[in-house]
Amino acid sequence: MSTADVPADGTEAAAAAGARSRATTTQWISWVALAMMTTSSVASLRAAPTMAVYGLACVFLYLLPAIVFLLPTSLVSAELASGWNGGIYKWVSEGISKPAGFLAVWCQFAMTIFYYPSLLGFVASTLAYVFNPELASSGVWTAAVIIVVYWSGVWVSSRGTKGVAGLASGGLIIGTLIPGVVLVTLGIVFLGQGNPSAAPMTADNIFPAWAGLSSLVLIVNNFLSYSGMEMNAVHVSSLRKPAKEFPRAMFLAMGMVLAIFILPALAISWIVPAEELSLTAGVMQAFDAVFANFGWQWLTPIVGIMLVTASLGGMLTWLAGPSKGLLLISRQEGYLPPYLQRLNKNGVQQNILVVQGLLTTVIGLAYALIPDVSSAYWIFSVITTQVYLIMYLLMFVAAIQLRRKDPDHARGYRAPMLFAMCGVGFAASLAALLVGFIPPSQFESGNSGVYLLIVGGGALGLGLLVPFLFYRLRKPSWRQPEPEEVSPS
């Protein structure tokens, strides 16, 4: 995902707003514009250090999930969005059941609880290079940045501040394209000067070395990198010829996304040895090393500020997005208690944000307690991915059910070989979810049981147990008579 990384447009609220807008007038967009929108919402430099440890093999590790996950997710969600307004809740509730729909929209929200600590962990390590690079490995520094920045974001969001959305759109250029092009260009010059690559670039290194299942666990993180494609599927009805233009947009977006993911990861692997690479500070390590080679280290803090600005802009823009979708559904169906449904004077679901913030604070403190910051970052990334994958499993099942139960329902776009793509996407998502429970070879806590307890408890507890309890404890009095008041302006 991008600097925003949160599929807010895929929520019930955003989809409903889009439906009302299309009811009055249709604003056509080109398939190239849709490809750019998709690229900006998915591509990011944040995951580059995670794959750079594999060197040349990162190409394979990015291509594989693109084929078995990115492509099925894009085309299947396009069919669902072109036939049913209402986002993931509507798709799953119509295809499976309302409880399953609540589970899907809950997972879309719940993944952010673990996502923001991992995003802000990256921000903390990047910001450290602006002040003191040694802080990048400090758990206390990381925890402090997570807590302070997150609560600052909650304060801004609760005030209903407008105009912040532009920060995310500019983030693709400021925090991704410019730093990415600079890193790759200087990396090529670095090699051209006769410096040896830190990672071997021979044909023997195309595939990752096999050391048991744990050697491939890092590929799970790439599923999260590609997550959020369903958010742009809501724009399929804005294409003049969706059947032809949407696949073009998706393949162009895939090409650009893969270039943004693969080339910087390769550049980092050329410059920083895998054993020295930090999963949170790896991008800044590479910039610092390559700038040092040219005597330009004064540029390192500037790049750090660019990356931080883009990440914070995305966080502020989409902080309330998934929670707003959850709130709308909960007011209609009574899934959450009244306390969590209350709005402040600005019409923002502040109580949900505060509860989410308390959990984020607890998770953020884990950075201060876990000795290795990279290990903490990886654990929270895995939990985020697994919770989100539950939503995708439900989406693929719902798509098959809707095609079977209502094949004649009007759809602006019909995905080719839908059953096969859903099967591939479901199998890949399930495999990634299960593999996430295996400690990666880079995880050196020395205690696999602790790893399994944290990841399993976080993913299954937050992704399944909590929504089950909300659903079982729901009361008719929890329904609100005027859900329209929470729809986005």
Coordinates of C-alpha atoms in Angstrom, one line a residue:
M1 CA 0.0 0.0 0.0
S2 CA 0.9 3.6 -0.4
T3 CA 1.8 6.2 2.2
A4 CA -1.8 6.3 3.0
D5 CA -2.0 2.5 2.9
V6 CA -5.6 2.4 4.1
P7 CA -8.4 1.6 1.7
A8 CA -10.8 4.2 3.0
D9 CA -12.6 4.4 -0.4
G10 CA -13.5 0.8 0.0
T11 CA -15.6 1.4 3.0
E12 CA -19.4 1.4 3.1
A13 CA -19.4 5.2 3.7
A14 CA -17.2 6.1 0.8
A15 CA -19.0 3.8 -1.6
A16 CA -22.3 5.1 -0.6
A17 CA -21.1 8.7 -1.2
G18 CA -19.8 7.6 -4.6
A19 CA -23.2 6.1 -5.5
R20 CA -25.0 9.3 -4.6
S21 CA -22.5 11.3 -6.7
R22 CA -23.0 9.1 -9.8
A23 CA -26.7 9.3 -9.4
T24 CA -26.6 13.0 -10.3
T25 CA -23.8 13.1 -12.9
T26 CA -21.1 10.8 -14.2
Q27 CA -17.6 12.2 -14.4
W28 CA -15.6 10.0 -16.8
I29 CA -12.0 9.2 -16.1
S30 CA -9.4 7.7 -18.4
W31 CA -7.9 4.3 -17.8
V32 CA -4.5 5.9 -17.6
A33 CA -5.8 8.2 -14.8
L34 CA -7.2 5.2 -13.0
A35 CA -3.9 3.4 -13.3
M36 CA -2.1 6.4 -11.7
M37 CA -4.7 6.5 -8.9
T38 CA -4.1 2.8 -8.2
T39 CA -0.4 3.2 -8.3
S40 CA -0.5 6.1 -5.8
S41 CA -2.7 4.1 -3.4
V42 CA -0.6 1.0 -3.5
A43 CA 3.1 1.8 -4.2
S44 CA 5.4 2.7 -1.4
L45 CA 9.1 2.6 -0.5
R46 CA 8.3 1.4 3.0
A47 CA 8.5 -2.3 2.2
A48 CA 11.7 -2.1 0.2
P49 CA 14.1 -3.0 3.1
T50 CA 12.0 -6.1 3.9
M51 CA 12.7 -7.5 0.4
A52 CA 16.1 -6.1 -0.1
V53 CA 17.5 -8.8 2.3
Y54 CA 16.8 -11.3 -0.6
G55 CA 18.8 -9.4 -3.2
L56 CA 18.0 -10.3 -6.7
A57 CA 15.4 -12.9 -5.5
C58 CA 13.2 -9.9 -4.4
V59 CA 12.1 -9.8 -8.1
F60 CA 10.6 -13.3 -7.8
L61 CA 9.1 -12.6 -4.4
Y62 CA 7.3 -9.5 -5.8
L63 CA 6.1 -11.1 -9.0
L64 CA 4.6 -14.2 -7.4
P65 CA 2.1 -12.4 -5.1
A66 CA 1.4 -10.0 -8.0
I67 CA 0.2 -12.8 -10.1
V68 CA -1.7 -14.9 -7.5
F69 CA -3.0 -12.0 -5.3
L70 CA -2.8 -8.6 -6.9
L71 CA -4.3 -9.5 -10.2
P72 CA -7.3 -11.6 -8.8
T73 CA -8.0 -9.0 -6.2
S74 CA -8.1 -6.2 -8.8
L75 CA -10.4 -7.9 -11.3
V76 CA -12.7 -9.6 -8.8
S77 CA -13.3 -6.4 -6.8
A78 CA -13.9 -4.6 -10.1
E79 CA -16.9 -6.9 -10.9
L80 CA -18.3 -6.5 -7.4
A81 CA -17.9 -2.7 -7.3
S82 CA -19.6 -2.4 -10.8
G83 CA -22.6 -4.4 -9.7
W84 CA -23.2 -3.6 -6.0
N85 CA -22.8 -0.2 -4.4
G86 CA -21.8 -0.2 -0.7
G87 CA -18.3 -1.6 -0.6
I88 CA -17.0 -4.7 1.1
Y89 CA -19.9 -4.9 3.6
K90 CA -22.5 -5.0 0.8
W91 CA -20.6 -7.5 -1.3
V92 CA -20.1 -10.0 1.5
S93 CA -23.5 -9.6 3.2
E94 CA -25.2 -10.1 -0.2
G95 CA -23.0 -13.0 -1.2
I96 CA -22.7 -14.8 2.2
S97 CA -24.5 -13.2 5.1
K98 CA -24.8 -10.0 7.2
P99 CA -22.6 -11.4 10.0
A100 CA -19.9 -12.2 7.5
G101 CA -20.3 -8.7 6.0
F102 CA -19.7 -7.3 9.5
L103 CA -16.7 -9.5 9.9
A104 CA -15.3 -8.2 6.6
V105 CA -15.8 -4.5 7.4
W106 CA -14.5 -5.1 10.9
C107 CA -11.2 -6.6 9.5
Q108 CA -10.9 -3.7 7.2
F109 CA -11.0 -1.5 10.2
A110 CA -9.1 -3.7 12.7
M111 CA -6.0 -4.1 10.5
T112 CA -5.3 -0.4 11.1
I113 CA -4.9 -1.0 14.8
F114 CA -1.7 -2.9 14.1
Y115 CA -0.9 -1.1 10.9
Y116 CA -0.4 2.4 12.3
P117 CA 2.3 1.2 14.8
S118 CA 4.2 -0.4 12.0
L119 CA 3.8 2.7 9.8
L120 CA 4.9 5.0 12.6
G121 CA 7.7 2.7 13.4
F122 CA 9.0 3.4 9.9
V123 CA 8.4 7.1 10.5
A124 CA 10.3 7.0 13.8
S125 CA 13.4 5.3 12.2
T126 CA 13.3 7.6 9.2
L127 CA 13.0 10.7 11.5
A128 CA 16.0 9.5 13.5
Y129 CA 18.2 10.1 10.5
V130 CA 17.2 13.8 10.7
F131 CA 18.4 14.1 14.2
N132 CA 20.6 11.2 15.2
P133 CA 20.8 7.9 13.2
E134 CA 21.6 5.9 16.4
L135 CA 18.0 6.6 17.6
A136 CA 16.7 4.3 14.7
S137 CA 17.5 1.3 16.9
S138 CA 16.1 2.7 20.1
G139 CA 12.8 1.1 21.1
V140 CA 12.1 4.0 23.5
W141 CA 12.5 6.6 20.7
T142 CA 10.2 4.5 18.4
A143 CA 7.5 4.1 21.1
A144 CA 7.6 7.8 21.9
V145 CA 7.2 8.8 18.2
I146 CA 4.4 6.3 17.7
I147 CA 2.4 7.6 20.7
V148 CA 2.9 11.3 20.1
V149 CA 2.3 11.3 16.4
Y150 CA -0.7 9.0 16.5
W151 CA -2.5 11.1 19.2
S152 CA -1.7 14.2 17.3
G153 CA -3.3 12.7 14.3
V154 CA -6.4 11.8 16.3
W155 CA -6.6 15.4 17.5
V156 CA -6.4 16.7 14.0
S157 CA -9.0 14.2 12.6
S158 CA -11.4 14.8 15.5
R159 CA -11.6 18.4 14.5
G160 CA -12.9 17.5 11.1
T161 CA -10.1 19.4 9.4
K162 CA -10.5 19.6 5.6
G163 CA -7.9 19.9 2.9
V164 CA -5.6 17.3 4.4
A165 CA -6.4 14.9 1.6
G166 CA -4.1 16.7 -0.8
L167 CA -1.1 15.6 1.3
A168 CA -1.7 12.0 0.4
S169 CA -1.9 12.7 -3.4
G170 CA 1.3 14.7 -3.2
G171 CA 2.9 11.9 -1.2
L172 CA 3.3 9.7 -4.3
I173 CA 5.6 12.3 -5.8
I174 CA 7.2 13.7 -2.7
G175 CA 7.7 10.6 -0.7
T176 CA 7.9 7.8 -3.3
L177 CA 8.7 8.8 -6.9
I178 CA 11.4 11.4 -6.3
P179 CA 13.3 9.5 -3.5
G180 CA 12.8 6.3 -5.4
V181 CA 14.3 7.7 -8.7
V182 CA 17.2 9.3 -6.8
L183 CA 18.0 6.0 -4.9
V184 CA 17.9 3.9 -8.0
T185 CA 19.9 6.4 -10.1
L186 CA 22.6 6.8 -7.5
G187 CA 22.6 3.1 -6.9
I188 CA 23.4 2.5 -10.6
V189 CA 26.1 5.2 -10.5
F190 CA 27.4 3.5 -7.3
L191 CA 27.9 0.2 -9.2
G192 CA 29.2 2.0 -12.3
Q193 CA 32.0 3.4 -10.2
G194 CA 33.3 -0.1 -9.7
N195 CA 31.9 -0.6 -6.2
P196 CA 30.8 -4.3 -5.7
S197 CA 27.2 -5.0 -5.0
A198 CA 26.5 -6.0 -1.4
A199 CA 24.2 -8.8 -2.7
P200 CA 25.2 -11.1 -5.6
M201 CA 23.4 -10.3 -8.9
T202 CA 23.9 -13.6 -10.7
A203 CA 21.5 -16.1 -12.3
D204 CA 22.0 -18.4 -9.3
N205 CA 20.4 -15.8 -7.0
I206 CA 17.1 -15.4 -8.9
F207 CA 15.3 -17.6 -6.5
P208 CA 15.6 -17.3 -2.7
A209 CA 17.7 -19.9 -0.9
W210 CA 15.6 -22.6 0.6
A211 CA 16.0 -23.1 4.3
G212 CA 12.6 -24.5 5.1
L213 CA 9.3 -22.7 5.2
S214 CA 10.8 -19.9 7.3
S215 CA 13.0 -18.7 4.4
L216 CA 9.9 -17.6 2.5
V217 CA 7.9 -16.1 5.3
L218 CA 8.8 -12.5 4.3
I219 CA 6.7 -12.9 1.2
V220 CA 3.7 -12.5 3.4
N221 CA 4.6 -8.9 3.8
N222 CA 4.1 -8.4 0.0
F223 CA 0.4 -9.3 0.3
L224 CA 0.0 -6.3 2.6
S225 CA 2.0 -4.2 0.1
Y226 CA -0.5 -5.1 -2.6
S227 CA -3.5 -4.7 -0.3
G228 CA -6.0 -2.0 -1.0
M229 CA -6.7 -2.6 -4.7
E230 CA -10.4 -3.0 -3.9
M231 CA -10.6 0.7 -3.0
N232 CA -10.1 1.7 -6.6
A233 CA -12.6 -0.8 -8.0
V234 CA -15.4 1.6 -7.0
H235 CA -14.2 3.8 -10.0
V236 CA -14.9 1.1 -12.6
S237 CA -18.3 2.7 -13.5
S238 CA -16.5 5.9 -14.3
L239 CA -14.7 4.4 -17.3
R240 CA -16.4 4.7 -20.7
K241 CA -15.6 1.2 -21.7
P242 CA -14.9 -0.7 -18.4
A243 CA -14.7 -4.2 -20.0
K244 CA -11.7 -3.1 -22.0
E245 CA -10.3 -0.2 -20.1
F246 CA -10.2 -1.6 -16.5
P247 CA -7.9 -4.5 -17.4
R248 CA -5.6 -2.0 -19.2
A249 CA -5.6 0.3 -16.2
M250 CA -4.8 -2.6 -13.8
F251 CA -2.0 -4.0 -16.0
L252 CA -0.4 -0.6 -16.3
A253 CA -0.7 0.0 -12.6
M254 CA 0.8 -3.4 -11.9
G255 CA 3.8 -2.5 -14.1
M256 CA 4.3 0.8 -12.3
V257 CA 3.8 -0.7 -8.8
L258 CA 6.3 -3.5 -9.5
A259 CA 8.8 -1.0 -10.8
I260 CA 8.4 1.2 -7.6
F261 CA 8.7 -1.9 -5.4
I262 CA 11.5 -3.8 -7.1
L263 CA 14.0 -1.2 -8.3
P264 CA 14.5 0.6 -4.9
A265 CA 14.7 -2.8 -3.2
L266 CA 17.4 -3.9 -5.6
A267 CA 19.2 -0.5 -5.1
I268 CA 19.2 -1.1 -1.3
S269 CA 20.5 -4.6 -1.8
W270 CA 23.4 -3.2 -3.8
I271 CA 24.4 -0.7 -1.1
V272 CA 23.6 -2.2 2.3
P273 CA 24.6 -5.8 3.3
A274 CA 21.6 -7.9 4.3
E275 CA 23.0 -8.7 7.7
E276 CA 23.2 -4.9 8.5
L277 CA 19.8 -4.1 7.1
S278 CA 17.1 -2.7 9.4
L279 CA 13.6 -3.5 8.4
T280 CA 12.4 -0.1 9.6
A281 CA 15.5 2.1 8.8
G282 CA 16.7 0.2 5.7
V283 CA 15.6 3.0 3.2
M284 CA 17.5 5.6 5.2
Q285 CA 20.5 3.3 5.6
A286 CA 20.7 3.1 1.8
F287 CA 20.3 6.8 1.2
D288 CA 22.9 7.5 3.9
A289 CA 25.4 5.1 2.4
V290 CA 25.0 6.2 -1.2
F291 CA 25.1 9.9 -0.2
A292 CA 28.3 9.2 1.8
N293 CA 29.9 7.7 -1.3
F294 CA 29.3 11.0 -3.1
G295 CA 30.0 13.3 -0.2
W296 CA 26.4 14.3 -0.1
Q297 CA 25.3 13.2 3.4
W298 CA 23.8 16.6 4.0
L299 CA 20.9 15.4 1.8
T300 CA 20.0 12.5 4.1
P301 CA 17.9 14.6 6.5
I302 CA 16.1 16.2 3.6
V303 CA 15.1 12.8 2.1
G304 CA 14.1 11.7 5.6
I305 CA 11.8 14.7 5.9
M306 CA 10.3 14.0 2.5
L307 CA 9.5 10.4 3.5
V308 CA 8.1 11.4 6.8
T309 CA 5.9 14.1 5.3
A310 CA 4.4 11.7 2.8
S311 CA 3.7 9.0 5.5
L312 CA 2.2 11.5 7.9
G313 CA 0.1 13.0 5.2
G314 CA -1.3 9.6 4.4
M315 CA -2.0 8.8 8.0
L316 CA -3.9 12.1 8.6
T317 CA -5.9 11.7 5.4
W318 CA -7.1 8.2 6.0
L319 CA -7.0 7.9 9.8
A320 CA -10.8 8.1 10.2
G321 CA -11.7 6.3 6.9
P322 CA -12.1 2.6 7.9
S323 CA -13.7 3.6 11.3
K324 CA -16.2 5.7 9.5
G325 CA -17.3 2.8 7.3
L326 CA -17.5 0.6 10.4
L327 CA -19.6 3.3 12.2
L328 CA -22.1 3.6 9.4
I329 CA -22.8 -0.2 9.3
S330 CA -22.9 -0.4 13.1
R331 CA -25.5 2.4 13.3
Q332 CA -27.7 0.7 10.7
E333 CA -27.4 -2.8 12.1
G334 CA -26.6 -2.2 15.8
Y335 CA -23.2 -3.9 15.8
L336 CA -21.4 -1.6 18.2
P337 CA -22.6 -0.2 21.6
P338 CA -23.9 3.4 21.6
Y339 CA -20.7 4.7 23.3
L340 CA -18.7 3.8 20.2
Q341 CA -21.3 5.3 17.9
R342 CA -21.3 8.7 19.4
L343 CA -20.1 11.7 17.3
N344 CA -18.4 14.8 18.5
K345 CA -19.6 18.3 17.5
N346 CA -17.7 18.0 14.2
G347 CA -19.5 14.8 13.2
V348 CA -16.4 12.7 13.8
Q349 CA -16.5 9.3 15.5
Q350 CA -14.1 10.4 18.2
N351 CA -14.8 7.7 20.7
I352 CA -13.8 5.0 18.2
L353 CA -10.6 6.9 17.4
V354 CA -9.9 7.2 21.1
V355 CA -10.3 3.5 21.8
Q356 CA -8.3 2.7 18.8
G357 CA -5.6 5.2 20.1
L358 CA -5.5 3.5 23.5
L359 CA -4.8 0.1 21.8
T360 CA -2.2 1.8 19.5
T361 CA -0.5 3.2 22.6
V362 CA -0.3 -0.2 24.2
I363 CA 1.1 -1.7 21.0
G364 CA 3.5 1.2 20.5
L365 CA 4.9 0.5 24.0
A366 CA 5.9 -2.9 22.8
Y367 CA 8.6 -1.3 20.8
A368 CA 10.2 -0.2 24.0
L369 CA 9.9 -3.7 25.5
I370 CA 11.0 -5.8 22.5
P371 CA 14.8 -5.4 22.3
D372 CA 15.0 -5.6 18.5
V373 CA 13.0 -2.9 16.8
S374 CA 13.1 -4.8 13.5
S375 CA 11.5 -7.8 15.1
A376 CA 8.7 -5.7 16.6
Y377 CA 8.1 -4.0 13.2
W378 CA 7.9 -7.4 11.5
I379 CA 5.5 -8.9 14.1
F380 CA 3.1 -6.0 13.7
S381 CA 3.3 -6.1 9.9
V382 CA 2.4 -9.8 9.9
I383 CA -0.6 -9.3 12.3
T384 CA -1.8 -6.5 10.0
T385 CA -1.5 -8.7 7.0
Q386 CA -3.3 -11.6 8.5
V387 CA -6.3 -9.6 9.8
Y388 CA -6.6 -8.0 6.3
L389 CA -6.4 -11.4 4.6
I390 CA -9.5 -12.6 6.5
M391 CA -11.4 -9.8 4.6
Y392 CA -10.0 -11.0 1.3
L393 CA -11.0 -14.6 1.9
L394 CA -14.6 -13.5 2.5
M395 CA -14.5 -11.3 -0.6
F396 CA -13.4 -14.2 -2.9
V397 CA -16.1 -16.5 -1.5
A398 CA -18.8 -13.7 -1.9
A399 CA -17.8 -13.1 -5.5
I400 CA -18.4 -16.8 -6.4
Q401 CA -21.6 -16.9 -4.5
L402 CA -23.0 -13.8 -6.2
R403 CA -22.1 -15.1 -9.6
R404 CA -23.9 -18.3 -8.9
K405 CA -26.9 -16.9 -7.1
D406 CA -27.5 -13.9 -9.3
P407 CA -25.7 -14.4 -12.6
D408 CA -28.0 -12.0 -14.5
H409 CA -27.5 -9.1 -12.0
A410 CA -26.3 -6.0 -13.9
R411 CA -22.6 -5.7 -13.8
G412 CA -20.6 -2.9 -15.5
Y413 CA -17.6 -5.3 -15.7
R414 CA -17.4 -9.1 -15.6
A415 CA -14.1 -10.6 -14.5
P416 CA -12.8 -13.3 -16.9
M417 CA -12.5 -16.8 -15.4
L418 CA -14.0 -15.5 -12.2
F419 CA -14.2 -18.9 -10.4
A420 CA -10.6 -19.7 -11.3
M421 CA -9.3 -16.3 -10.2
C422 CA -11.3 -16.5 -6.9
G423 CA -9.8 -20.0 -6.4
V424 CA -6.3 -18.8 -6.9
G425 CA -6.8 -15.6 -4.8
F426 CA -8.4 -17.6 -2.0
A427 CA -5.7 -20.2 -2.0
A428 CA -2.9 -17.6 -2.0
S429 CA -4.5 -15.6 0.7
L430 CA -5.1 -18.6 2.9
A431 CA -1.5 -19.8 2.3
A432 CA -0.1 -16.4 3.2
L433 CA -2.3 -16.3 6.4
L434 CA -1.0 -19.7 7.5
V435 CA 2.6 -19.0 6.6
G436 CA 2.5 -15.9 8.7
F437 CA 2.4 -18.0 11.8
I438 CA 5.9 -19.4 11.0
P439 CA 8.8 -17.2 12.4
P440 CA 10.9 -16.0 9.5
S441 CA 14.6 -16.9 9.2
Q442 CA 15.4 -13.3 9.9
F443 CA 13.5 -13.3 13.2
E444 CA 16.0 -13.9 15.9
S445 CA 14.0 -13.8 19.2
G446 CA 15.0 -17.4 19.9
N447 CA 11.6 -18.3 21.1
S448 CA 9.1 -19.5 18.4
G449 CA 6.4 -20.1 21.0
V450 CA 6.4 -16.4 22.0
Y451 CA 6.3 -15.4 18.3
L452 CA 3.3 -17.7 17.6
L453 CA 1.5 -16.5 20.7
I454 CA 1.8 -12.8 19.8
V455 CA 1.0 -13.2 16.1
G456 CA -1.8 -15.8 16.7
G457 CA -3.3 -13.9 19.6
G458 CA -3.2 -10.6 17.7
A459 CA -4.5 -11.9 14.4
L460 CA -7.1 -14.3 15.6
G461 CA -8.2 -12.4 18.7
L462 CA -8.6 -9.1 17.0
G463 CA -9.7 -10.5 13.6
L464 CA -12.2 -13.1 14.8
L465 CA -12.9 -13.1 18.6
V466 CA -13.6 -9.4 19.1
P467 CA -16.2 -9.1 16.2
F468 CA -17.8 -12.3 17.4
L469 CA -18.3 -10.9 20.8
F470 CA -19.7 -7.6 19.4
Y471 CA -22.1 -9.6 17.3
R472 CA -23.3 -11.9 20.0
L473 CA -23.8 -9.1 22.5
R474 CA -25.6 -6.7 20.1
K475 CA -28.9 -5.3 21.2
P476 CA -31.8 -3.8 19.1
S477 CA -31.4 -0.6 21.1
W478 CA -27.9 -0.2 19.6
R479 CA -29.5 0.7 16.2
Q480 CA -29.4 4.5 15.4
P481 CA -32.4 6.1 13.6
E482 CA -30.4 8.5 11.5
P483 CA -27.3 6.8 10.0
E484 CA -27.2 9.4 7.2
E485 CA -25.6 12.0 9.6
V486 CA -22.3 10.1 9.6
S487 CA -22.0 9.9 5.8
P488 CA -18.9 11.8 4.6
S489 CA -19.2 15.3 3.3

